mmCIF file of C-alpha atoms and ligand atoms in Angstrom:
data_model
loop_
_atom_site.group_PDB
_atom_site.id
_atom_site.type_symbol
_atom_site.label_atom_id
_atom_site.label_comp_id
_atom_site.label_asym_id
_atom_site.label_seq_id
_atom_site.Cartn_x
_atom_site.Cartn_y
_atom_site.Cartn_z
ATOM 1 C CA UNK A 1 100.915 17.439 6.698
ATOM 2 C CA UNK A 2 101.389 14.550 4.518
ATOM 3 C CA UNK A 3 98.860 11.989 5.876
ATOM 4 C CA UNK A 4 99.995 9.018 4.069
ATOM 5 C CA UNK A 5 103.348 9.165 5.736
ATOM 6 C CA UNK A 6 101.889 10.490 9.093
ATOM 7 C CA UNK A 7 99.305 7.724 9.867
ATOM 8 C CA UNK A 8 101.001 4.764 7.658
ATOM 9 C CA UNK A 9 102.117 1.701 10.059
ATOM 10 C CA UNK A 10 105.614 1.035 9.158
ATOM 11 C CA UNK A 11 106.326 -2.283 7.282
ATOM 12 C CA UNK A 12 107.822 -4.489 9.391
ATOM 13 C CA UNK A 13 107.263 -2.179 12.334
ATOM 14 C CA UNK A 14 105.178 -3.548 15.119
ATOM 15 C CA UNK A 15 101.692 -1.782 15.814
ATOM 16 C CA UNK A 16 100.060 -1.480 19.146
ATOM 17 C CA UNK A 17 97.041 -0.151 20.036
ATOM 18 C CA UNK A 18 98.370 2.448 22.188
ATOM 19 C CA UNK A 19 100.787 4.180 19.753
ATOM 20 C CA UNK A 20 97.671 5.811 18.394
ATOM 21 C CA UNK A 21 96.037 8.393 20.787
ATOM 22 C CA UNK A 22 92.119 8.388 19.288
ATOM 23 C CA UNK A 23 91.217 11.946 20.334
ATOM 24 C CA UNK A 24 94.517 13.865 18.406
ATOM 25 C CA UNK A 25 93.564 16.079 16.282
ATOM 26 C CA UNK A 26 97.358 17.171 14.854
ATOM 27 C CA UNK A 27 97.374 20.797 13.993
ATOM 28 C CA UNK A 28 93.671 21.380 14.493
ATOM 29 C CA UNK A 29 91.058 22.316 17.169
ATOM 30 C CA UNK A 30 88.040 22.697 15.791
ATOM 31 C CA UNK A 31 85.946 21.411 13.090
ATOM 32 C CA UNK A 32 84.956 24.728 11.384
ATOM 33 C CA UNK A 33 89.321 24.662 10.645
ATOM 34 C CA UNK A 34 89.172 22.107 8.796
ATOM 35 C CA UNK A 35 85.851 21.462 7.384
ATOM 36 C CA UNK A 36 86.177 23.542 4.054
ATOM 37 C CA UNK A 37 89.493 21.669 3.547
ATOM 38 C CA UNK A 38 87.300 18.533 3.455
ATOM 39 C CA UNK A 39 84.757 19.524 1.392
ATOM 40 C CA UNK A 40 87.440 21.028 -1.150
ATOM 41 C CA UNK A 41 89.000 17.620 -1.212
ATOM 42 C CA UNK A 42 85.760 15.693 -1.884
ATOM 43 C CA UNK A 43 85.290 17.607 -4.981
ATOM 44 C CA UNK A 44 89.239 17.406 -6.180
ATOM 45 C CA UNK A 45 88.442 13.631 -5.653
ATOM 46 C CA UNK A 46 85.619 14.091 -7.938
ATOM 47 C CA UNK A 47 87.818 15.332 -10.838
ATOM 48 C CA UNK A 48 90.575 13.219 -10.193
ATOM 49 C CA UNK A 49 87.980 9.794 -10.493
ATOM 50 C CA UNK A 50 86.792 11.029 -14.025
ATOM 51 C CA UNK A 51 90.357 10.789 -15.051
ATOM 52 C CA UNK A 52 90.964 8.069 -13.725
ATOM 53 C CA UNK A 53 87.872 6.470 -15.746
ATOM 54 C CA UNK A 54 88.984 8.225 -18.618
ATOM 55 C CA UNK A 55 92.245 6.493 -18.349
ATOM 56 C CA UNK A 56 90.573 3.219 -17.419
ATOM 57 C CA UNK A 57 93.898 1.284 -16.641
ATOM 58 C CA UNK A 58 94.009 1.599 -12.666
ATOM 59 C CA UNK A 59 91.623 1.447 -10.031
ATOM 60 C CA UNK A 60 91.914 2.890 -6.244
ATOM 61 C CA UNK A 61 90.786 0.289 -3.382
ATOM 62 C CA UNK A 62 89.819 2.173 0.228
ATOM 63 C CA UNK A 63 89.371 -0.475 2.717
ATOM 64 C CA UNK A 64 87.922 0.585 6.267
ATOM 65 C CA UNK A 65 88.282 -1.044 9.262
ATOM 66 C CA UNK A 66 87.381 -0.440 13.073
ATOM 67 C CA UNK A 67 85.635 -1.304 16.044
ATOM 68 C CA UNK A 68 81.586 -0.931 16.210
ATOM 69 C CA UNK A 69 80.653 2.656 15.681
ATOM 70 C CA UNK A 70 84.236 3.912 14.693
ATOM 71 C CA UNK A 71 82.776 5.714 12.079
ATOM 72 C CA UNK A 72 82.923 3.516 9.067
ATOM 73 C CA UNK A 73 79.483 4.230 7.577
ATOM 74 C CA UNK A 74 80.098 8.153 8.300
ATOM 75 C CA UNK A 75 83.373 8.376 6.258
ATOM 76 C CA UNK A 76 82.301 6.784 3.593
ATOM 77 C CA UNK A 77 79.258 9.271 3.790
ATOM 78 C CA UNK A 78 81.044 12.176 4.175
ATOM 79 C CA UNK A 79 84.435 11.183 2.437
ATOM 80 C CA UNK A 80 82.870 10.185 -1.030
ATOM 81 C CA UNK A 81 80.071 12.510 -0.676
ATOM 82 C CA UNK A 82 80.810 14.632 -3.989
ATOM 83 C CA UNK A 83 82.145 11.386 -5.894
ATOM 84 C CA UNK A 84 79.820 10.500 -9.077
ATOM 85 C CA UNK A 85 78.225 7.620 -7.975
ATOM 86 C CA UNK A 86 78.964 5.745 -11.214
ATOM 87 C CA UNK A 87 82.252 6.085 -10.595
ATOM 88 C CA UNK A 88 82.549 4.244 -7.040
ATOM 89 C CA UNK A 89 81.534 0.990 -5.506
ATOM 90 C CA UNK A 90 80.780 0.792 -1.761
ATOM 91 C CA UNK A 91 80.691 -3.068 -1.018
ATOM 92 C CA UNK A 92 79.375 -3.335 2.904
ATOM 93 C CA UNK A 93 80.760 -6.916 4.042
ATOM 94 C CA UNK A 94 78.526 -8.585 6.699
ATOM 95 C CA UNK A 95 78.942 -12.255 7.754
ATOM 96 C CA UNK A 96 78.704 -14.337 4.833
ATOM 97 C CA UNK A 97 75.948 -15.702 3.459
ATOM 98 C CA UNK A 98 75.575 -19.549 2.757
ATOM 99 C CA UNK A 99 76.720 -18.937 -1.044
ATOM 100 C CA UNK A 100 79.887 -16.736 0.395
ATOM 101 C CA UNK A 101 80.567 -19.237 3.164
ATOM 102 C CA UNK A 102 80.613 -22.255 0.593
ATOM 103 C CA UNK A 103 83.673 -20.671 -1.261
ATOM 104 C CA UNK A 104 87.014 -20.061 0.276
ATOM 105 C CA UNK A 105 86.507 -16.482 2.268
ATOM 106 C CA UNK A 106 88.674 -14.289 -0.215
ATOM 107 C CA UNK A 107 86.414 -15.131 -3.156
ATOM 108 C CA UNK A 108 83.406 -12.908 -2.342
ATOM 109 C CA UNK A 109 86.286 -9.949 -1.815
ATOM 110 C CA UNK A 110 88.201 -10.449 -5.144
ATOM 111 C CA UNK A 111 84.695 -10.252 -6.601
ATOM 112 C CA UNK A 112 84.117 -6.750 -5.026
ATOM 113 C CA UNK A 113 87.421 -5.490 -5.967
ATOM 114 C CA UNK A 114 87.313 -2.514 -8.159
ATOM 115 C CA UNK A 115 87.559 -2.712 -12.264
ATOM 116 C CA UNK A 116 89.954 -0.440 -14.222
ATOM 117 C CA UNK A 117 88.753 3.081 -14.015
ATOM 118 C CA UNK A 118 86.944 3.466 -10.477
ATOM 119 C CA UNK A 119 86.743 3.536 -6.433
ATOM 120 C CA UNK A 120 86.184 1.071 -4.805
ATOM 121 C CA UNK A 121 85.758 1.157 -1.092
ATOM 122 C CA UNK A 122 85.010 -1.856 1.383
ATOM 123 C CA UNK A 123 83.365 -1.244 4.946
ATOM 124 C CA UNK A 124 84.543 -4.021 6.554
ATOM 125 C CA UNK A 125 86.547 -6.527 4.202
ATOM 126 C CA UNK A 126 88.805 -9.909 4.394
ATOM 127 C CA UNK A 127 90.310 -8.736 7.716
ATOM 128 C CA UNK A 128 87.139 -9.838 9.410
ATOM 129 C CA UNK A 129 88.210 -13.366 8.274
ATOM 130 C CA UNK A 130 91.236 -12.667 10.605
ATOM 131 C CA UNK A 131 89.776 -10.302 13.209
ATOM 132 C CA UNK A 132 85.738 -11.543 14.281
ATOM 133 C CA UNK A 133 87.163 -15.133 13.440
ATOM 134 C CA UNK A 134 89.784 -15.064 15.684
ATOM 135 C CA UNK A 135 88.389 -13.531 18.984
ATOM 136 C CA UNK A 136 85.755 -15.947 18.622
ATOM 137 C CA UNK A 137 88.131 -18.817 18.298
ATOM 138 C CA UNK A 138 86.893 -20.023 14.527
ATOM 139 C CA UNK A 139 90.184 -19.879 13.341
ATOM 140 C CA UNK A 140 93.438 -20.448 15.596
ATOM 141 C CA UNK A 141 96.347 -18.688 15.642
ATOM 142 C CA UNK A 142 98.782 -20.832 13.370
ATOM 143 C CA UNK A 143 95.078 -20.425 10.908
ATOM 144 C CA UNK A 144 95.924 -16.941 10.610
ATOM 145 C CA UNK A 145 99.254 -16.439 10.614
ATOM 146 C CA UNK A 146 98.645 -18.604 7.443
ATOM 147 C CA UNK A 147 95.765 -15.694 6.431
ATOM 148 C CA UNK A 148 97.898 -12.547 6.851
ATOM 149 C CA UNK A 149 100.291 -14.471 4.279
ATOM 150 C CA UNK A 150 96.949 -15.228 1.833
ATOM 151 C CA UNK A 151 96.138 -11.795 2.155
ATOM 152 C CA UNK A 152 99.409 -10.083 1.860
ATOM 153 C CA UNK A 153 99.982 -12.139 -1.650
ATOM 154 C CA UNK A 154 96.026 -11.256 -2.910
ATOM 155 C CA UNK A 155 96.755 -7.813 -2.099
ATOM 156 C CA UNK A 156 99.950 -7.939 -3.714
ATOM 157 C CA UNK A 157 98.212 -9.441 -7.453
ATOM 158 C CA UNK A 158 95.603 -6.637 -7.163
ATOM 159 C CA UNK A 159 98.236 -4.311 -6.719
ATOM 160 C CA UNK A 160 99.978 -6.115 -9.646
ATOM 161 C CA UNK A 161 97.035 -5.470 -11.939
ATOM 162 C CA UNK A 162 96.703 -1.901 -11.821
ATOM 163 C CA UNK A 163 94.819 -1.309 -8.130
ATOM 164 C CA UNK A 164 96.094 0.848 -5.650
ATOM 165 C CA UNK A 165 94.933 0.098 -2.050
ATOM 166 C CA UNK A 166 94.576 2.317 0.962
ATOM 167 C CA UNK A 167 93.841 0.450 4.156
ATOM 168 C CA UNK A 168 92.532 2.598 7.484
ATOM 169 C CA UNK A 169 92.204 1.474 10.272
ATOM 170 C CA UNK A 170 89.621 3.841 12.093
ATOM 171 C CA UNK A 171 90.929 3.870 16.167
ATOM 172 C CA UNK A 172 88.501 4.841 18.761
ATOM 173 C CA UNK A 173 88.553 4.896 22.551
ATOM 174 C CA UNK A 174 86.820 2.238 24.549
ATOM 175 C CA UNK A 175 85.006 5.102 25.941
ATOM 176 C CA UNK A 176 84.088 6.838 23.064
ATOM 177 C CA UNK A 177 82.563 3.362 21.809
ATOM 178 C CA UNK A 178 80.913 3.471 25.174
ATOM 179 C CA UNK A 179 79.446 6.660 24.664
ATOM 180 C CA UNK A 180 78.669 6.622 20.850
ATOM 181 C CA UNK A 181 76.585 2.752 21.845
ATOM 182 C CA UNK A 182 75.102 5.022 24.332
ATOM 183 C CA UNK A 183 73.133 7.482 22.809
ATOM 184 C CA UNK A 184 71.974 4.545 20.008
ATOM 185 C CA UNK A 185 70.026 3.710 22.775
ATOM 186 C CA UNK A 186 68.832 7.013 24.439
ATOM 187 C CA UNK A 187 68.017 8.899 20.801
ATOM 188 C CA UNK A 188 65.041 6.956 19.568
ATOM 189 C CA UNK A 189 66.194 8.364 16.111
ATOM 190 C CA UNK A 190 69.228 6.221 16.441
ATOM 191 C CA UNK A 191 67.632 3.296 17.718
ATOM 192 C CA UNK A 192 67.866 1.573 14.292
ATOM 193 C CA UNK A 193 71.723 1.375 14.696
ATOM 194 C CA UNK A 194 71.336 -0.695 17.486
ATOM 195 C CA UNK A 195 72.578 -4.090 17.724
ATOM 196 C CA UNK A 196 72.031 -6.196 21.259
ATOM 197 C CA UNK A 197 75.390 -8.564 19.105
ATOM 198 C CA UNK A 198 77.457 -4.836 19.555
ATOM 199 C CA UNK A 199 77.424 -5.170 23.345
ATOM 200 C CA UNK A 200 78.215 -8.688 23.108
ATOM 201 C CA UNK A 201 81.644 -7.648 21.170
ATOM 202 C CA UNK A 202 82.499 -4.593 23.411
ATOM 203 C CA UNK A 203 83.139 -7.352 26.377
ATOM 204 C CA UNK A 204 85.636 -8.811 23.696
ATOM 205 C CA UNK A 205 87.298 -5.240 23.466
ATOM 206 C CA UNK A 206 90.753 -6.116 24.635
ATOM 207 C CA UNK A 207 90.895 -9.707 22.153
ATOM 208 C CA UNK A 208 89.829 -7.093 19.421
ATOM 209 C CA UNK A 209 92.438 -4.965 20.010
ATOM 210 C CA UNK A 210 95.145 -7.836 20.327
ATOM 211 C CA UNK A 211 93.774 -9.099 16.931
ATOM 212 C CA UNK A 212 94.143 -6.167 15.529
ATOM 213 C CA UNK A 213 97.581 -5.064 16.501
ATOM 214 C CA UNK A 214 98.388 -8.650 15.555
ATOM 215 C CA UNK A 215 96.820 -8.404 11.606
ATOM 216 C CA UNK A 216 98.153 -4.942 11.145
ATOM 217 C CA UNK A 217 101.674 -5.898 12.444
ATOM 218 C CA UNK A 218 101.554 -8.558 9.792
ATOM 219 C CA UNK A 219 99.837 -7.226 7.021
ATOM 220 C CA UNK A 220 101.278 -3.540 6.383
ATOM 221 C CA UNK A 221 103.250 -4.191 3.378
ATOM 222 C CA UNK A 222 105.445 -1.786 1.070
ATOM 223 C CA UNK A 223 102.435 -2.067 -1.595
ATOM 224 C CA UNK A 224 99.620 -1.929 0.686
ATOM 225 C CA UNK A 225 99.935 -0.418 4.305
ATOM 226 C CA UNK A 226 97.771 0.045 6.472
ATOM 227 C CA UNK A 227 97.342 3.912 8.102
ATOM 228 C CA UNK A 228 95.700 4.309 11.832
ATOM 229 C CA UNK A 229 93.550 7.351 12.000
ATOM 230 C CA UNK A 230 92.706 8.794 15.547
ATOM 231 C CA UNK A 231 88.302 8.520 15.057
ATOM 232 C CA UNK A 232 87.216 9.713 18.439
ATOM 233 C CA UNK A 233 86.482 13.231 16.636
ATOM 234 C CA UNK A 234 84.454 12.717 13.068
ATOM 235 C CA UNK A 235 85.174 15.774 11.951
ATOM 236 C CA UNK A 236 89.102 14.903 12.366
ATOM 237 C CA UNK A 237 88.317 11.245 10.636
ATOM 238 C CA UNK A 238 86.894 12.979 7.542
ATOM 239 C CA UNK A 239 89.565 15.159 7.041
ATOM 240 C CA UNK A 240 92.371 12.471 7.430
ATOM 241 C CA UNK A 241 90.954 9.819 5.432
ATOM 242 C CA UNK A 242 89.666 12.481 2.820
ATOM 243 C CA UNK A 243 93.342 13.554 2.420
ATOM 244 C CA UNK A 244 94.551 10.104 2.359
ATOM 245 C CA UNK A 245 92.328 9.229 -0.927
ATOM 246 C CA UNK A 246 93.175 12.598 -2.127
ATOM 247 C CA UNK A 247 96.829 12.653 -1.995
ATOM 248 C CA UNK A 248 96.897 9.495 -3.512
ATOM 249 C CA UNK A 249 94.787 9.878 -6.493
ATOM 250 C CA UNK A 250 97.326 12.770 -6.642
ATOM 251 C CA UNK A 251 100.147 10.443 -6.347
ATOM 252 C CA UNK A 252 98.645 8.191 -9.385
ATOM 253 C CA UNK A 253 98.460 11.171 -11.402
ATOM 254 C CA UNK A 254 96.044 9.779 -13.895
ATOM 255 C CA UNK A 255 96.203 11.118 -17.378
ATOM 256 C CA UNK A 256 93.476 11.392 -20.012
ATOM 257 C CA UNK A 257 94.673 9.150 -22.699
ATOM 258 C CA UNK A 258 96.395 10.869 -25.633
ATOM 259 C CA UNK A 259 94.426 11.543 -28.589
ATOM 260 C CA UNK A 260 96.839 13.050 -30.820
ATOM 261 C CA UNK A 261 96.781 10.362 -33.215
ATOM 262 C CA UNK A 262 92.894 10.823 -33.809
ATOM 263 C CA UNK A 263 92.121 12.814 -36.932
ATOM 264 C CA UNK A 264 88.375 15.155 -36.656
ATOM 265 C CA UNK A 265 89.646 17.387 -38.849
ATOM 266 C CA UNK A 266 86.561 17.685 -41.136
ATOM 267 C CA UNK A 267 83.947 15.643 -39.370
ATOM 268 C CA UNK A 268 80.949 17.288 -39.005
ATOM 269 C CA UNK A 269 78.110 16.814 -37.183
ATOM 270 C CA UNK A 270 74.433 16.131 -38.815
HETATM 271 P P1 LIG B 301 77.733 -3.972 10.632
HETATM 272 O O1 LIG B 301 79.032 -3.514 10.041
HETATM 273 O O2 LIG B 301 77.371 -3.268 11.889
HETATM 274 O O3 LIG B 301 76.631 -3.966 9.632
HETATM 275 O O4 LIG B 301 77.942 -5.495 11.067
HETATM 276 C C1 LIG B 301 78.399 -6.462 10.207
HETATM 277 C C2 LIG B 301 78.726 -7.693 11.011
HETATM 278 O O5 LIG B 301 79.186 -8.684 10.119
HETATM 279 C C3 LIG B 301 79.827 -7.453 12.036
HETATM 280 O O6 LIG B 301 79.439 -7.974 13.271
HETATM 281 C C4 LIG B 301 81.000 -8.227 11.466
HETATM 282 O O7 LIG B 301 81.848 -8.731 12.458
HETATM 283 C C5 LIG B 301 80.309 -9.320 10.683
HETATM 284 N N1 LIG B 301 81.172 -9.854 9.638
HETATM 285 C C6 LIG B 301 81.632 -9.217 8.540
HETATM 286 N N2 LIG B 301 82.440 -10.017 7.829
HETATM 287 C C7 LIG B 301 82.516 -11.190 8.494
HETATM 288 C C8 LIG B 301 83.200 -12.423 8.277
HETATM 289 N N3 LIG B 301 83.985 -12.591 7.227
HETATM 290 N N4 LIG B 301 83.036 -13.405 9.172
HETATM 291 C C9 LIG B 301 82.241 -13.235 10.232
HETATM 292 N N5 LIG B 301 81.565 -12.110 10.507
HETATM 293 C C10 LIG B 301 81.700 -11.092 9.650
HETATM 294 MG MG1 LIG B 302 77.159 -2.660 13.771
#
């Protein structure tokens, strides 16, 4: 399976929530078929980082989106697990801060974008500015139709200067949401997850979802499209955004510069 063409929203093909069934789990059953695979991947992602800082020319953007408790937090966990952490940056955006909300709201994300040579991954990111905003009615719609077209030309110069961006979009059932807010509540070890604002939002489910179609519709672009992963089952999740980074580190193909033209011939070491 090539997941990059499987799960990728066609440009200029409309997106709706329900052409994405959240429990598939394409050719798999179980999580003991696939779980190796992941774990294999993780480490090839490793390897194919430290070239990619050896080469220090391009840098690889993963930006994760989804409703609360798709699973954000736990692919990043489990996706970049074996990933030397000098070599990635995990920038978590919450709602901005009075610094953040004094600039325009894509200067705090260029800032977090990823120099020459790493990962960079966002949990959350600029399509908050088009998603929470709009639900709750800070922006209007004519205000971001005007976004998707600020955001499709940012992505476009980071894509410009050397950055490569994979954009997930992590689609879970109402009722998995239901069930996942659920046992935050019953399993006082997962109490701390808890957020009285998340059942606040899950009335809003159905504006969420229209915002959504709506900024993936307009946003997956030839250089940066967005891919919809079916998230009711983690293990699933971890394997298809795992293969997604993988295959296209693989697809980079970064090099380790040549060094031909240097000359240790007789250098020794004191
Ligand atoms: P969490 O991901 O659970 O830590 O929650 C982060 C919260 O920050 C979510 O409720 C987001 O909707 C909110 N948030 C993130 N970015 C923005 C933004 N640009 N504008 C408003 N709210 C945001
Ligand atoms: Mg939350």
């Amino acid at each position: 399976m090539n997941a990059r063409h499987r799960f990728r929203v066609k440009p200029g093909r409309r997106f709706r929530p329900h052409d994405v069934d959240p429990d598939e789990t394409g050719d798999y059953r179980h999580k003991s078929e696939v779980d190796e695979l992941t774990s294999a991947m993780a480490r090839e992602i490793d390897g194919l980082q430290q070239t990619l800082y050896a080469e220090r020319s391009r840098s690889l953007l993963l930006i994760l989106q989804g409703m609360d408790t798709s699973g954000k937090d736990g692919t990043v966990r489990h996706v970049m697990s074996g990933v030397n952490p000098q070599g990635c940056f995990v920038t978590s955006f919450k709602v901005p801060n009075a610094e953040e909300a004094s600039h325009d709201y894509l200067w705090r994300v260029h800032h977090a974008a990823p120099p020459k040579g790493y990962i960079g991954i966002f949990n959350r990111s600029h399509y908050e500015d088009v998603l929470v905003t709009r639900v709750h009615g800070l922006i209007t719609s004519k205000e971001a139709k005007e976004r998707y077209r600020e955001i499709n030309d940012f992505e476009r110069l980071l894509v410009k200067h050397g950055t490569t961006i994979v954009k997930v979009y992590l689609a879970i059932s109402k009722d998995e949401q239901k069930k996942r807010l659920q046992a935050r509540l019953d399993d006082p070890k997962k109490h701390w997850k808890f957020s009285e604002n998340d059942l606040t939002e899950r009335k809003k489910w159905n504006s969420y979802q229209a915002a959504y179609a709506e900024a993936i519709t307009a946003t997956s672009t030839p250089e940066a499209p967005w891919h919809v992963v079916p998230a009711n089952h983690k293990w699933y999740r971890n394997f298809v955004v795992a293969k997604l980074v993988h295959e296209t580190l693989l697809k980079m193909d970064p090099k380790i510069p040549d060094q031909s033209a240097k000359d240790f011939k007789g250098i020794r070491v004191r």
